[in-house]
């Protein structure tokens, strides 16, 4: 059965983060990182944290923006933890917008607890899920995070790294994962590097992973490098350990990251997103010049491209559209009806700028 018949229009472009560090308010810093990644998902947010002592994982998640989900959590700075992972979620599928599907998912199995956050989509997820259900597995959600947990739980080894090394080659599609068992944090990226994931340094001998580098700026971390396609990185008290799990056939970062998903102040593949968008605007002006009176970007993603088009064409760059800052990103709403309704209340033209103009 085709994937789209099993998971109709189910796509994810969420924000994930997580780190391992001592003597820093890690849960609080993870929350700051989620604020920086809020543009990647507005349906739910969550954090899971472990103290490294084998105790149960602390976790909190909910529907809504980061500010809404954590408005009543006042003790994040005092929460004693050594590891933490965070997630903000975006899905096209309205009926799957449930608290149960918000992440990080925290699941208990025979070797302890796992918290998992995921960005992307497993193309063979429905097939793997069907195989597991035939073997008796019971799923509570339709997320790939839960699917990964079931696959890990079926491995004979208690070593999480070895279990993942056996499981990850079975995964087909675009994905980045962050996981913690309370002792360490593990980051995974698919063999094409379709979804971004970067590594930063925080505090003294601490490390942090995030979907975008803008999260490091917000929380005071220092960017180190991008996680390689097909790479597994392990963050623990001894530093960063790397292992290549999948062949790097070719780099294939999703083009929508540069065009829409990523924040302009983030860097992808060593290139600033704003500068890339501006150059795209310049190239568009070279290839498709038009007779016009002005150039205007549609807030916010095309502002950079509009500036490049205006520079190259010599046309004035005007603010012809005003954005209602209290409306979230419209394109990532789950249904077409919601996207159209959101656009109506999100953007308004400036009459004096556009009247009588080409």
Short mmCIF file of N, CA and C in Angstrom, two decimals, residues 90-242:
data_model
loop_
_atom_site.label_atom_id
_atom_site.label_comp_id
_atom_site.label_asym_id
_atom_site.label_seq_id
_atom_site.Cartn_x
_atom_site.Cartn_y
_atom_site.Cartn_z
N UNK A 90 5.61 20.37 14.10
CA UNK A 90 4.76 20.83 13.00
C UNK A 90 4.37 19.62 12.17
N UNK A 91 3.08 19.45 11.91
CA UNK A 91 2.60 18.38 11.05
C UNK A 91 1.50 18.92 10.16
N UNK A 92 1.43 18.37 8.94
CA UNK A 92 0.36 18.76 8.03
C UNK A 92 -0.98 18.16 8.46
N UNK A 93 -0.94 17.13 9.28
CA UNK A 93 -2.14 16.34 9.50
C UNK A 93 -2.90 16.80 10.74
N UNK A 94 -4.07 17.40 10.54
CA UNK A 94 -4.82 18.01 11.61
C UNK A 94 -5.29 16.98 12.64
N UNK A 95 -5.75 15.81 12.16
CA UNK A 95 -6.32 14.85 13.10
C UNK A 95 -5.26 14.23 14.00
N UNK A 96 -3.98 14.40 13.67
CA UNK A 96 -2.92 13.86 14.52
C UNK A 96 -2.40 14.90 15.50
N UNK A 97 -3.07 16.03 15.59
CA UNK A 97 -2.65 17.10 16.48
C UNK A 97 -3.19 16.82 17.88
N UNK A 98 -2.58 15.84 18.53
CA UNK A 98 -3.00 15.42 19.86
C UNK A 98 -1.83 15.51 20.82
N UNK A 99 -2.15 15.61 22.10
CA UNK A 99 -1.10 15.66 23.11
C UNK A 99 -0.25 14.41 23.07
N UNK A 100 -0.88 13.26 22.78
CA UNK A 100 -0.13 12.01 22.75
C UNK A 100 0.97 12.01 21.70
N UNK A 101 0.79 12.80 20.64
CA UNK A 101 1.77 12.83 19.57
C UNK A 101 2.82 13.91 19.76
N UNK A 102 2.67 14.75 20.79
CA UNK A 102 3.68 15.77 21.05
C UNK A 102 4.94 15.09 21.58
N UNK A 103 6.05 15.75 21.41
CA UNK A 103 7.34 15.16 21.75
C UNK A 103 8.16 16.12 22.62
N UNK A 104 9.22 15.60 23.25
CA UNK A 104 9.79 14.26 23.13
C UNK A 104 8.87 13.19 23.74
N UNK A 105 8.80 12.07 23.05
CA UNK A 105 8.11 10.91 23.61
C UNK A 105 9.00 10.28 24.67
N UNK A 106 8.42 9.96 25.81
CA UNK A 106 9.15 9.28 26.88
C UNK A 106 8.54 7.90 27.05
N UNK A 107 9.35 6.88 26.85
CA UNK A 107 8.86 5.51 26.89
C UNK A 107 9.77 4.66 27.78
N UNK A 108 9.15 3.74 28.47
CA UNK A 108 9.90 2.84 29.35
C UNK A 108 9.97 1.45 28.73
N UNK A 109 11.18 0.87 28.72
CA UNK A 109 11.35 -0.50 28.23
C UNK A 109 12.26 -1.25 29.18
N UNK A 110 12.64 -2.47 28.83
CA UNK A 110 13.30 -3.35 29.80
C UNK A 110 14.65 -2.83 30.28
N UNK A 111 15.29 -1.95 29.52
CA UNK A 111 16.59 -1.44 29.91
C UNK A 111 16.53 -0.03 30.49
N UNK A 112 15.33 0.49 30.71
CA UNK A 112 15.21 1.81 31.30
C UNK A 112 14.22 2.68 30.55
N UNK A 113 14.52 3.97 30.50
CA UNK A 113 13.65 4.93 29.83
C UNK A 113 14.36 5.59 28.65
N UNK A 114 13.57 5.98 27.69
CA UNK A 114 14.08 6.72 26.53
C UNK A 114 13.20 7.93 26.28
N UNK A 115 13.82 9.04 25.96
CA UNK A 115 13.10 10.22 25.47
C UNK A 115 13.60 10.48 24.05
N UNK A 116 12.67 10.63 23.12
CA UNK A 116 13.03 10.73 21.71
C UNK A 116 12.30 11.91 21.07
N UNK A 117 13.06 12.71 20.32
CA UNK A 117 12.50 13.77 19.50
C UNK A 117 12.94 13.57 18.06
N UNK A 118 12.06 13.89 17.12
CA UNK A 118 12.30 13.54 15.72
C UNK A 118 11.94 14.69 14.80
N UNK A 119 12.72 14.86 13.75
CA UNK A 119 12.45 15.83 12.70
C UNK A 119 12.59 15.12 11.36
N UNK A 120 11.52 15.04 10.58
CA UNK A 120 11.60 14.38 9.29
C UNK A 120 10.46 13.40 9.08
N UNK A 121 10.68 12.48 8.18
CA UNK A 121 9.69 11.45 7.90
C UNK A 121 10.37 10.19 7.40
N UNK A 122 10.00 9.05 7.95
CA UNK A 122 10.51 7.76 7.49
C UNK A 122 9.60 7.25 6.38
N UNK A 123 10.16 7.12 5.19
CA UNK A 123 9.36 6.66 4.05
C UNK A 123 8.90 5.22 4.22
N UNK A 124 9.72 4.40 4.87
CA UNK A 124 9.32 3.02 5.11
C UNK A 124 8.71 2.84 6.49
N UNK A 125 8.30 3.94 7.12
CA UNK A 125 7.66 3.86 8.43
C UNK A 125 6.43 2.98 8.45
N UNK A 126 5.49 3.16 7.51
CA UNK A 126 4.30 2.30 7.50
C UNK A 126 4.63 0.82 7.37
N UNK A 127 5.63 0.49 6.56
CA UNK A 127 6.01 -0.91 6.38
C UNK A 127 6.60 -1.47 7.67
N UNK A 128 7.51 -0.72 8.31
CA UNK A 128 8.10 -1.17 9.56
C UNK A 128 7.05 -1.29 10.65
N UNK A 129 6.15 -0.35 10.68
CA UNK A 129 5.09 -0.36 11.68
C UNK A 129 4.21 -1.60 11.52
N UNK A 130 3.85 -1.90 10.27
CA UNK A 130 3.01 -3.07 10.01
C UNK A 130 3.71 -4.35 10.44
N UNK A 131 5.01 -4.44 10.18
CA UNK A 131 5.77 -5.62 10.60
C UNK A 131 5.77 -5.77 12.12
N UNK A 132 5.96 -4.66 12.82
CA UNK A 132 5.98 -4.70 14.28
C UNK A 132 4.61 -5.05 14.85
N UNK A 133 3.56 -4.52 14.25
CA UNK A 133 2.21 -4.83 14.73
C UNK A 133 1.89 -6.31 14.49
N UNK A 134 2.39 -6.87 13.41
CA UNK A 134 2.21 -8.30 13.16
C UNK A 134 2.88 -9.13 14.25
N UNK A 135 3.98 -8.60 14.78
CA UNK A 135 4.70 -9.28 15.86
C UNK A 135 4.10 -9.00 17.23
N UNK A 136 3.05 -8.18 17.28
CA UNK A 136 2.37 -7.93 18.55
C UNK A 136 2.59 -6.56 19.16
N UNK A 137 3.32 -5.69 18.48
CA UNK A 137 3.57 -4.35 19.02
C UNK A 137 2.27 -3.54 19.05
N UNK A 138 2.12 -2.74 20.11
CA UNK A 138 0.97 -1.86 20.26
C UNK A 138 1.47 -0.42 20.25
N UNK A 139 0.98 0.37 19.31
CA UNK A 139 1.40 1.76 19.17
C UNK A 139 0.35 2.70 19.76
N UNK A 140 0.82 3.72 20.43
CA UNK A 140 -0.06 4.73 21.00
C UNK A 140 -0.15 5.98 20.12
N UNK A 141 0.82 6.16 19.23
CA UNK A 141 0.84 7.33 18.34
C UNK A 141 1.22 6.87 16.94
N UNK A 142 1.24 7.82 16.01
CA UNK A 142 1.67 7.53 14.64
C UNK A 142 3.03 8.16 14.36
N UNK A 143 3.76 8.49 15.40
CA UNK A 143 5.03 9.18 15.22
C UNK A 143 6.16 8.21 14.91
N UNK A 144 7.14 8.71 14.17
CA UNK A 144 8.34 7.92 13.90
C UNK A 144 9.19 7.76 15.14
N UNK A 145 9.04 8.66 16.11
CA UNK A 145 9.78 8.52 17.37
C UNK A 145 9.37 7.24 18.09
N UNK A 146 8.08 6.97 18.14
CA UNK A 146 7.62 5.75 18.79
C UNK A 146 8.05 4.52 18.00
N UNK A 147 8.04 4.62 16.70
CA UNK A 147 8.51 3.51 15.87
C UNK A 147 9.97 3.19 16.17
N UNK A 148 10.81 4.23 16.26
CA UNK A 148 12.21 4.00 16.60
C UNK A 148 12.35 3.35 17.96
N UNK A 149 11.54 3.77 18.92
CA UNK A 149 11.60 3.18 20.26
C UNK A 149 11.28 1.69 20.23
N UNK A 150 10.27 1.31 19.46
CA UNK A 150 9.92 -0.11 19.35
C UNK A 150 11.06 -0.91 18.72
N UNK A 151 11.68 -0.35 17.71
CA UNK A 151 12.80 -1.05 17.06
C UNK A 151 13.97 -1.21 18.01
N UNK A 152 14.27 -0.17 18.77
CA UNK A 152 15.37 -0.24 19.75
C UNK A 152 15.06 -1.27 20.83
N UNK A 153 13.82 -1.28 21.30
CA UNK A 153 13.44 -2.18 22.39
C UNK A 153 13.56 -3.65 22.00
N UNK A 154 13.51 -3.95 20.72
CA UNK A 154 13.59 -5.33 20.26
C UNK A 154 15.03 -5.82 20.08
N UNK A 155 15.99 -4.94 20.30
CA UNK A 155 17.39 -5.36 20.21
C UNK A 155 17.81 -6.05 21.50
N UNK A 156 18.66 -7.05 21.37
CA UNK A 156 19.04 -7.85 22.54
C UNK A 156 19.99 -7.12 23.47
N UNK A 157 20.68 -6.10 22.98
CA UNK A 157 21.70 -5.44 23.78
C UNK A 157 21.13 -4.30 24.63
N UNK A 158 21.62 -4.15 25.87
CA UNK A 158 21.23 -2.99 26.68
C UNK A 158 21.99 -1.73 26.29
N UNK A 159 22.99 -1.87 25.43
CA UNK A 159 23.78 -0.73 24.99
C UNK A 159 22.99 0.05 23.93
N UNK A 160 22.56 1.26 24.29
CA UNK A 160 21.72 2.05 23.40
C UNK A 160 22.43 2.36 22.08
N UNK A 161 23.72 2.64 22.14
CA UNK A 161 24.46 2.96 20.92
C UNK A 161 24.49 1.77 19.96
N UNK A 162 24.74 0.58 20.51
CA UNK A 162 24.78 -0.61 19.66
C UNK A 162 23.39 -0.94 19.11
N UNK A 163 22.37 -0.72 19.92
CA UNK A 163 21.01 -0.96 19.45
C UNK A 163 20.68 -0.04 18.28
N UNK A 164 21.06 1.22 18.39
CA UNK A 164 20.81 2.17 17.30
C UNK A 164 21.63 1.83 16.07
N UNK A 165 22.86 1.36 16.28
CA UNK A 165 23.70 0.98 15.15
C UNK A 165 23.07 -0.15 14.35
N UNK A 166 22.30 -1.00 15.02
CA UNK A 166 21.61 -2.09 14.32
C UNK A 166 20.32 -1.63 13.66
N UNK A 167 19.67 -0.65 14.26
CA UNK A 167 18.35 -0.21 13.80
C UNK A 167 18.43 0.81 12.68
N UNK A 168 19.31 1.80 12.81
CA UNK A 168 19.31 2.94 11.89
C UNK A 168 19.46 2.54 10.42
N UNK A 169 20.30 1.54 10.07
CA UNK A 169 20.40 1.16 8.65
C UNK A 169 19.08 0.67 8.05
N UNK A 170 18.10 0.34 8.90
CA UNK A 170 16.80 -0.10 8.40
C UNK A 170 15.88 1.08 8.06
N UNK A 171 16.25 2.27 8.50
CA UNK A 171 15.39 3.44 8.32
C UNK A 171 15.63 4.07 6.95
N UNK A 172 14.56 4.32 6.23
CA UNK A 172 14.64 4.95 4.92
C UNK A 172 13.85 6.26 4.95
N UNK A 173 14.49 7.33 4.50
CA UNK A 173 13.79 8.60 4.46
C UNK A 173 14.63 9.73 5.03
N UNK A 174 13.95 10.81 5.36
CA UNK A 174 14.61 12.01 5.88
C UNK A 174 14.39 12.08 7.38
N UNK A 175 15.47 12.17 8.14
CA UNK A 175 15.29 12.22 9.59
C UNK A 175 16.51 12.78 10.30
N UNK A 176 16.21 13.43 11.40
CA UNK A 176 17.19 13.71 12.45
C UNK A 176 16.51 13.36 13.76
N UNK A 177 17.23 12.68 14.64
CA UNK A 177 16.71 12.29 15.95
C UNK A 177 17.61 12.82 17.05
N UNK A 178 17.02 13.12 18.20
CA UNK A 178 17.76 13.29 19.44
C UNK A 178 17.14 12.36 20.47
N UNK A 179 17.98 11.70 21.25
CA UNK A 179 17.52 10.76 22.26
C UNK A 179 18.31 10.95 23.54
N UNK A 180 17.69 10.64 24.67
CA UNK A 180 18.42 10.55 25.93
C UNK A 180 17.86 9.42 26.77
N UNK A 181 18.76 8.73 27.46
CA UNK A 181 18.36 7.73 28.45
C UNK A 181 18.64 8.24 29.86
N UNK A 182 18.95 9.52 29.97
CA UNK A 182 19.28 10.12 31.26
C UNK A 182 20.76 10.15 31.55
N UNK A 183 21.54 9.33 30.84
CA UNK A 183 22.99 9.27 31.03
C UNK A 183 23.74 10.03 29.93
N UNK A 184 23.19 10.01 28.76
CA UNK A 184 23.84 10.62 27.59
C UNK A 184 22.78 11.09 26.62
N UNK A 185 23.21 11.88 25.66
CA UNK A 185 22.33 12.34 24.58
C UNK A 185 22.92 11.86 23.26
N UNK A 186 22.08 11.34 22.40
CA UNK A 186 22.52 10.83 21.10
C UNK A 186 21.80 11.59 19.99
N UNK A 187 22.55 11.99 18.99
CA UNK A 187 21.98 12.63 17.82
C UNK A 187 22.22 11.78 16.59
N UNK A 188 21.23 11.72 15.70
CA UNK A 188 21.31 10.92 14.48
C UNK A 188 20.86 11.76 13.30
N UNK A 189 21.49 11.53 12.15
CA UNK A 189 21.10 12.23 10.93
C UNK A 189 21.08 11.24 9.77
N UNK A 190 20.09 11.35 8.89
CA UNK A 190 19.98 10.41 7.78
C UNK A 190 21.16 10.54 6.82
N UNK A 191 21.32 9.54 5.95
CA UNK A 191 22.49 9.46 5.09
C UNK A 191 22.60 10.56 4.05
N UNK A 192 21.51 11.26 3.76
CA UNK A 192 21.55 12.37 2.81
C UNK A 192 21.64 13.73 3.49
N UNK A 193 21.51 13.76 4.81
CA UNK A 193 21.53 15.03 5.51
C UNK A 193 20.37 15.91 5.12
N UNK A 194 19.21 15.30 4.89
CA UNK A 194 18.05 16.04 4.40
C UNK A 194 17.55 17.05 5.41
N UNK A 195 17.56 16.68 6.69
CA UNK A 195 17.18 17.59 7.76
C UNK A 195 18.43 18.02 8.52
N UNK A 196 18.51 19.29 8.91
CA UNK A 196 19.74 19.81 9.52
C UNK A 196 19.89 19.40 10.98
N UNK A 197 21.13 19.35 11.42
CA UNK A 197 21.45 19.11 12.83
C UNK A 197 22.88 19.57 13.06
N UNK A 198 23.08 20.40 14.08
CA UNK A 198 24.40 20.98 14.34
C UNK A 198 24.82 20.75 15.78
N UNK A 199 26.13 20.84 16.01
CA UNK A 199 26.72 20.61 17.32
C UNK A 199 27.34 21.90 17.84
N UNK A 200 27.12 22.17 19.12
CA UNK A 200 27.71 23.34 19.75
C UNK A 200 28.28 22.99 21.11
N UNK A 201 29.10 23.89 21.66
CA UNK A 201 29.70 23.72 22.99
C UNK A 201 29.02 24.67 23.96
N UNK A 202 28.80 24.17 25.18
CA UNK A 202 28.14 24.99 26.19
C UNK A 202 28.76 24.73 27.56
N UNK A 203 28.95 25.80 28.33
CA UNK A 203 29.52 25.65 29.66
C UNK A 203 30.92 25.07 29.60
N UNK A 204 31.29 24.35 30.65
CA UNK A 204 32.59 23.70 30.72
C UNK A 204 32.43 22.23 30.39
N UNK A 205 32.96 21.82 29.25
CA UNK A 205 32.90 20.43 28.80
C UNK A 205 31.47 19.96 28.52
N UNK A 206 30.59 20.88 28.14
CA UNK A 206 29.24 20.52 27.78
C UNK A 206 29.01 20.69 26.29
N UNK A 207 28.05 19.93 25.76
CA UNK A 207 27.77 19.98 24.32
C UNK A 207 26.27 19.96 24.08
N UNK A 208 25.88 20.53 22.94
CA UNK A 208 24.46 20.69 22.65
C UNK A 208 24.22 20.49 21.16
N UNK A 209 23.08 19.88 20.84
CA UNK A 209 22.65 19.65 19.46
C UNK A 209 21.41 20.49 19.18
N UNK A 210 21.29 20.99 17.96
CA UNK A 210 20.10 21.76 17.60
C UNK A 210 19.87 21.71 16.10
N UNK A 211 18.62 21.83 15.71
CA UNK A 211 18.28 21.83 14.29
C UNK A 211 18.90 23.01 13.56
N UNK A 212 19.02 24.15 14.25
CA UNK A 212 19.58 25.34 13.61
C UNK A 212 20.56 26.04 14.55
N UNK A 213 21.52 26.73 13.97
CA UNK A 213 22.56 27.40 14.76
C UNK A 213 22.03 28.61 15.51
N UNK A 214 20.88 29.16 15.11
CA UNK A 214 20.33 30.30 15.84
C UNK A 214 20.02 29.93 17.28
N UNK A 215 19.77 28.65 17.56
CA UNK A 215 19.52 28.20 18.93
C UNK A 215 20.76 28.39 19.80
N UNK A 216 21.94 28.17 19.23
CA UNK A 216 23.18 28.36 19.99
C UNK A 216 23.35 29.82 20.40
N UNK A 217 23.03 30.73 19.51
CA UNK A 217 23.15 32.16 19.84
C UNK A 217 22.25 32.53 21.00
N UNK A 218 21.03 32.00 21.00
CA UNK A 218 20.06 32.34 22.04
C UNK A 218 20.47 31.82 23.41
N UNK A 219 21.04 30.63 23.45
CA UNK A 219 21.36 30.00 24.73
C UNK A 219 22.81 30.19 25.14
N UNK A 220 23.59 30.88 24.33
CA UNK A 220 24.98 31.15 24.69
C UNK A 220 25.94 30.02 24.40
N UNK A 221 25.60 29.14 23.47
CA UNK A 221 26.50 28.06 23.06
C UNK A 221 27.34 28.51 21.87
N UNK A 222 28.44 27.79 21.64
CA UNK A 222 29.34 28.11 20.53
C UNK A 222 29.25 27.01 19.48
N UNK A 223 28.94 27.41 18.27
CA UNK A 223 28.83 26.45 17.17
C UNK A 223 30.17 25.76 16.93
N UNK A 224 30.12 24.44 16.75
CA UNK A 224 31.32 23.66 16.43
C UNK A 224 31.28 23.18 14.98
N UNK A 225 30.23 22.43 14.63
CA UNK A 225 30.15 21.90 13.27
C UNK A 225 28.76 21.33 13.03
N UNK A 226 28.47 21.03 11.78
CA UNK A 226 27.25 20.30 11.42
C UNK A 226 27.48 18.81 11.65
N UNK A 227 26.44 18.12 12.05
CA UNK A 227 26.50 16.67 12.11
C UNK A 227 26.50 16.15 10.67
N UNK A 228 27.38 15.23 10.38
CA UNK A 228 27.50 14.71 9.02
C UNK A 228 26.31 13.82 8.65
N UNK A 229 25.93 13.77 7.39
CA UNK A 229 24.91 12.82 6.97
C UNK A 229 25.30 11.40 7.36
N UNK A 230 24.36 10.66 7.93
CA UNK A 230 24.62 9.29 8.33
C UNK A 230 25.39 9.12 9.62
N UNK A 231 25.65 10.21 10.33
CA UNK A 231 26.48 10.16 11.53
C UNK A 231 25.63 10.02 12.79
N UNK A 232 26.16 9.29 13.76
CA UNK A 232 25.62 9.24 15.11
C UNK A 232 26.63 9.89 16.04
N UNK A 233 26.20 10.88 16.83
CA UNK A 233 27.08 11.50 17.82
C UNK A 233 26.51 11.22 19.20
N UNK A 234 27.41 10.94 20.13
CA UNK A 234 27.04 10.65 21.51
C UNK A 234 27.67 11.71 22.40
N UNK A 235 26.86 12.39 23.17
CA UNK A 235 27.32 13.40 24.12
C UNK A 235 27.21 12.83 25.52
N UNK A 236 28.34 12.76 26.22
CA UNK A 236 28.33 12.28 27.60
C UNK A 236 29.36 13.06 28.40
N UNK A 237 29.63 12.61 29.62
CA UNK A 237 30.55 13.33 30.49
C UNK A 237 31.97 13.34 30.00
N UNK A 238 32.31 12.49 29.05
CA UNK A 238 33.67 12.42 28.50
C UNK A 238 33.84 13.23 27.21
N UNK A 239 32.77 13.81 26.70
CA UNK A 239 32.90 14.62 25.49
C UNK A 239 31.95 14.18 24.40
N UNK A 240 32.43 14.24 23.16
CA UNK A 240 31.62 13.90 21.98
C UNK A 240 32.25 12.70 21.28
N UNK A 241 31.45 11.68 21.02
CA UNK A 241 31.91 10.49 20.32
C UNK A 241 31.11 10.35 19.03
N UNK A 242 31.80 10.04 17.96
CA UNK A 242 31.16 9.99 16.65
C UNK A 242 31.28 8.60 16.04
#
